[in-house]
Amino acid sequence: MTIRRRTIVYDGPGGPFEGVFAWDDAQSGARPAVLVIPNVLGQKESDNLKAEALAALGYAAFACDVFGQGKRTQRGEGASRYMDELNADRALLRERLRASLDALTAQGEVDVGNVAAIGFCFGGKCVLDMARAGLPIRGGVSFHGVYDRPHWQSVDPITVPLLICHGWDDPLGPPSAVVALAEEFTAARADWQLHAYGHAGHAFTDRNMPIGHEGFGYDAKADARSWQGMCEFLQNAFENKPIVARDS
């Protein structure tokens, strides 16, 4: 196994954008692929490592960029400034997600008929918006996402299968928001499933997120369980093509 990276600069509305593509160079031919959508801080090394972990499972993966080349933030004041711009213009966000998906499928290692998306926090919202927009993915996984609807009309029916991995103590996703999301996707006849993890909060997959106040922070159990759930979900989404277990 030889996991490699390739930096991709690509165009889109408000671009250019810059992401990192990962694949196993010891594997020949096109393979299923996964778009990895970052959190509020934008594209960063932890997203690249997620892409590499997916490559180790036999997929190609692209840690994409929806903020714009060089637009990254750090935790603290101003961390959400680029996310806030896109939350205010979900149509622009949708088109940037489309451009990121196009950048992924343009890679020669990718089986363009077998592409999925995963996202974390804000990226989890992005995955749900891709399904709402009817973008051509076989499935989407939202990790501790945000559940508010966009202002534009979703497709009906929503045909993208979805796995929603949710920390039950997440203050950004209270029970009322979870129920509203379930009602939305049920009404749209989507194939959706919810994995809720007790005592886990927002950003439960983020090892760099300290537990500073109630409802936020890394949770090892929820992280491991959600990753395993994702592995099984992707296996089914990609026509039951075999994958190997993730190393701990």
PDB file of C-alpha atoms in Angstrom, residues 122-219:
ATOM      1  CA  PHE A 122     -20.406  22.668   8.742  1.00  0.00           C
ATOM      2  CA  GLY A 123     -19.279  19.995   6.287  1.00  0.00           C
ATOM      3  CA  GLY A 124     -22.065  17.763   7.595  1.00  0.00           C
ATOM      4  CA  LYS A 125     -24.544  20.470   6.654  1.00  0.00           C
ATOM      5  CA  CYS A 126     -22.917  20.559   3.217  1.00  0.00           C
ATOM      6  CA  VAL A 127     -23.500  16.825   2.741  1.00  0.00           C
ATOM      7  CA  LEU A 128     -27.180  17.271   3.562  1.00  0.00           C
ATOM      8  CA  ASP A 129     -27.375  20.167   1.089  1.00  0.00           C
ATOM      9  CA  MET A 130     -25.826  17.985  -1.621  1.00  0.00           C
ATOM     10  CA  ALA A 131     -28.627  15.485  -1.085  1.00  0.00           C
ATOM     11  CA  ARG A 132     -31.221  18.265  -1.020  1.00  0.00           C
ATOM     12  CA  ALA A 133     -29.830  19.580  -4.320  1.00  0.00           C
ATOM     13  CA  GLY A 134     -29.831  16.171  -5.981  1.00  0.00           C
ATOM     14  CA  LEU A 135     -26.113  16.241  -6.713  1.00  0.00           C
ATOM     15  CA  PRO A 136     -24.903  12.934  -8.217  1.00  0.00           C
ATOM     16  CA  ILE A 137     -23.561  11.046  -5.209  1.00  0.00           C
ATOM     17  CA  ARG A 138     -24.402   7.514  -4.106  1.00  0.00           C
ATOM     18  CA  GLY A 139     -24.588   8.418  -0.438  1.00  0.00           C
ATOM     19  CA  GLY A 140     -23.719  10.998   2.174  1.00  0.00           C
ATOM     20  CA  VAL A 141     -22.530  10.855   5.781  1.00  0.00           C
ATOM     21  CA  SER A 142     -22.968  13.821   8.106  1.00  0.00           C
ATOM     22  CA  PHE A 143     -20.809  13.823  11.249  1.00  0.00           C
ATOM     23  CA  HIS A 144     -22.117  16.184  13.969  1.00  0.00           C
ATOM     24  CA  GLY A 145     -23.641  18.353  11.273  1.00  0.00           C
ATOM     25  CA  VAL A 146     -25.969  21.342  11.405  1.00  0.00           C
ATOM     26  CA  TYR A 147     -29.524  20.693  10.303  1.00  0.00           C
ATOM     27  CA  ASP A 148     -31.204  23.943   9.214  1.00  0.00           C
ATOM     28  CA  ARG A 149     -32.748  23.911   5.753  1.00  0.00           C
ATOM     29  CA  PRO A 150     -31.503  26.081   2.867  1.00  0.00           C
ATOM     30  CA  HIS A 151     -33.731  28.812   1.450  1.00  0.00           C
ATOM     31  CA  TRP A 152     -33.932  27.077  -1.934  1.00  0.00           C
ATOM     32  CA  GLN A 153     -36.363  24.259  -2.718  1.00  0.00           C
ATOM     33  CA  SER A 154     -35.018  20.738  -2.293  1.00  0.00           C
ATOM     34  CA  VAL A 155     -35.524  18.072  -4.924  1.00  0.00           C
ATOM     35  CA  ASP A 156     -38.415  15.696  -4.329  1.00  0.00           C
ATOM     36  CA  PRO A 157     -37.865  12.870  -3.894  1.00  0.00           C
ATOM     37  CA  ILE A 158     -34.407  13.045  -2.332  1.00  0.00           C
ATOM     38  CA  THR A 159     -32.700   9.979  -3.782  1.00  0.00           C
ATOM     39  CA  VAL A 160     -29.315  10.170  -2.021  1.00  0.00           C
ATOM     40  CA  PRO A 161     -29.137   7.717   0.928  1.00  0.00           C
ATOM     41  CA  LEU A 162     -27.976   9.429   4.107  1.00  0.00           C
ATOM     42  CA  LEU A 163     -26.302   8.452   7.365  1.00  0.00           C
ATOM     43  CA  ILE A 164     -26.552  11.111  10.070  1.00  0.00           C
ATOM     44  CA  CYS A 165     -24.074  10.597  12.924  1.00  0.00           C
ATOM     45  CA  HIS A 166     -25.213  12.773  15.804  1.00  0.00           C
ATOM     46  CA  GLY A 167     -23.985  13.504  19.317  1.00  0.00           C
ATOM     47  CA  TRP A 168     -27.107  13.573  21.450  1.00  0.00           C
ATOM     48  CA  ASP A 169     -25.754  16.345  23.707  1.00  0.00           C
ATOM     49  CA  ASP A 170     -24.884  18.605  20.745  1.00  0.00           C
ATOM     50  CA  PRO A 171     -26.292  22.086  21.513  1.00  0.00           C
ATOM     51  CA  LEU A 172     -26.197  22.929  17.792  1.00  0.00           C
ATOM     52  CA  GLY A 173     -28.510  19.990  17.108  1.00  0.00           C
ATOM     53  CA  PRO A 174     -31.088  19.845  19.906  1.00  0.00           C
ATOM     54  CA  PRO A 175     -33.842  17.201  19.808  1.00  0.00           C
ATOM     55  CA  SER A 176     -36.222  19.637  18.099  1.00  0.00           C
ATOM     56  CA  ALA A 177     -33.756  20.136  15.225  1.00  0.00           C
ATOM     57  CA  VAL A 178     -33.175  16.384  14.900  1.00  0.00           C
ATOM     58  CA  VAL A 179     -36.919  15.716  14.752  1.00  0.00           C
ATOM     59  CA  ALA A 180     -37.372  18.482  12.162  1.00  0.00           C
ATOM     60  CA  LEU A 181     -34.610  16.949  10.036  1.00  0.00           C
ATOM     61  CA  ALA A 182     -36.205  13.507  10.270  1.00  0.00           C
ATOM     62  CA  GLU A 183     -39.563  14.958   9.264  1.00  0.00           C
ATOM     63  CA  GLU A 184     -37.977  16.825   6.339  1.00  0.00           C
ATOM     64  CA  PHE A 185     -36.239  13.796   4.866  1.00  0.00           C
ATOM     65  CA  THR A 186     -39.161  11.494   5.547  1.00  0.00           C
ATOM     66  CA  ALA A 187     -41.484  13.869   3.689  1.00  0.00           C
ATOM     67  CA  ALA A 188     -38.978  13.923   0.803  1.00  0.00           C
ATOM     68  CA  ARG A 189     -39.023  10.084   0.736  1.00  0.00           C
ATOM     69  CA  ALA A 190     -35.285   9.902   1.408  1.00  0.00           C
ATOM     70  CA  ASP A 191     -33.501   6.735   2.557  1.00  0.00           C
ATOM     71  CA  TRP A 192     -32.088   8.105   5.795  1.00  0.00           C
ATOM     72  CA  GLN A 193     -30.755   6.684   9.035  1.00  0.00           C
ATOM     73  CA  LEU A 194     -29.733   8.331  12.279  1.00  0.00           C
ATOM     74  CA  HIS A 195     -26.991   7.099  14.623  1.00  0.00           C
ATOM     75  CA  ALA A 196     -27.180   9.042  17.886  1.00  0.00           C
ATOM     76  CA  TYR A 197     -24.426   8.711  20.480  1.00  0.00           C
ATOM     77  CA  GLY A 198     -25.281   9.248  24.131  1.00  0.00           C
ATOM     78  CA  HIS A 199     -23.143  11.686  26.144  1.00  0.00           C
ATOM     79  CA  ALA A 200     -21.407  12.931  22.949  1.00  0.00           C
ATOM     80  CA  GLY A 201     -21.603  16.536  21.843  1.00  0.00           C
ATOM     81  CA  HIS A 202     -20.632  18.668  18.888  1.00  0.00           C
ATOM     82  CA  ALA A 203     -17.314  17.905  17.128  1.00  0.00           C
ATOM     83  CA  PHE A 204     -17.068  14.438  18.666  1.00  0.00           C
ATOM     84  CA  THR A 205     -14.697  13.292  15.879  1.00  0.00           C
ATOM     85  CA  ASP A 206     -12.302  16.225  16.286  1.00  0.00           C
ATOM     86  CA  ARG A 207      -9.241  15.240  18.331  1.00  0.00           C
ATOM     87  CA  ASN A 208      -8.137  18.878  18.312  1.00  0.00           C
ATOM     88  CA  MET A 209     -11.342  20.105  19.933  1.00  0.00           C
ATOM     89  CA  PRO A 210     -10.833  20.447  23.678  1.00  0.00           C
ATOM     90  CA  ILE A 211     -13.798  19.894  25.970  1.00  0.00           C
ATOM     91  CA  GLY A 212     -14.088  23.518  26.999  1.00  0.00           C
ATOM     92  CA  HIS A 213     -17.764  23.647  27.857  1.00  0.00           C
ATOM     93  CA  GLU A 214     -20.695  21.296  27.979  1.00  0.00           C
ATOM     94  CA  GLY A 215     -21.863  19.898  24.665  1.00  0.00           C
ATOM     95  CA  PHE A 216     -18.607  20.294  22.703  1.00  0.00           C
ATOM     96  CA  GLY A 217     -15.460  18.203  22.340  1.00  0.00           C
ATOM     97  CA  TYR A 218     -13.869  14.974  21.199  1.00  0.00           C
ATOM     98  CA  ASP A 219     -15.446  11.672  22.211  1.00  0.00           C
TER      99      ASP A 219
END
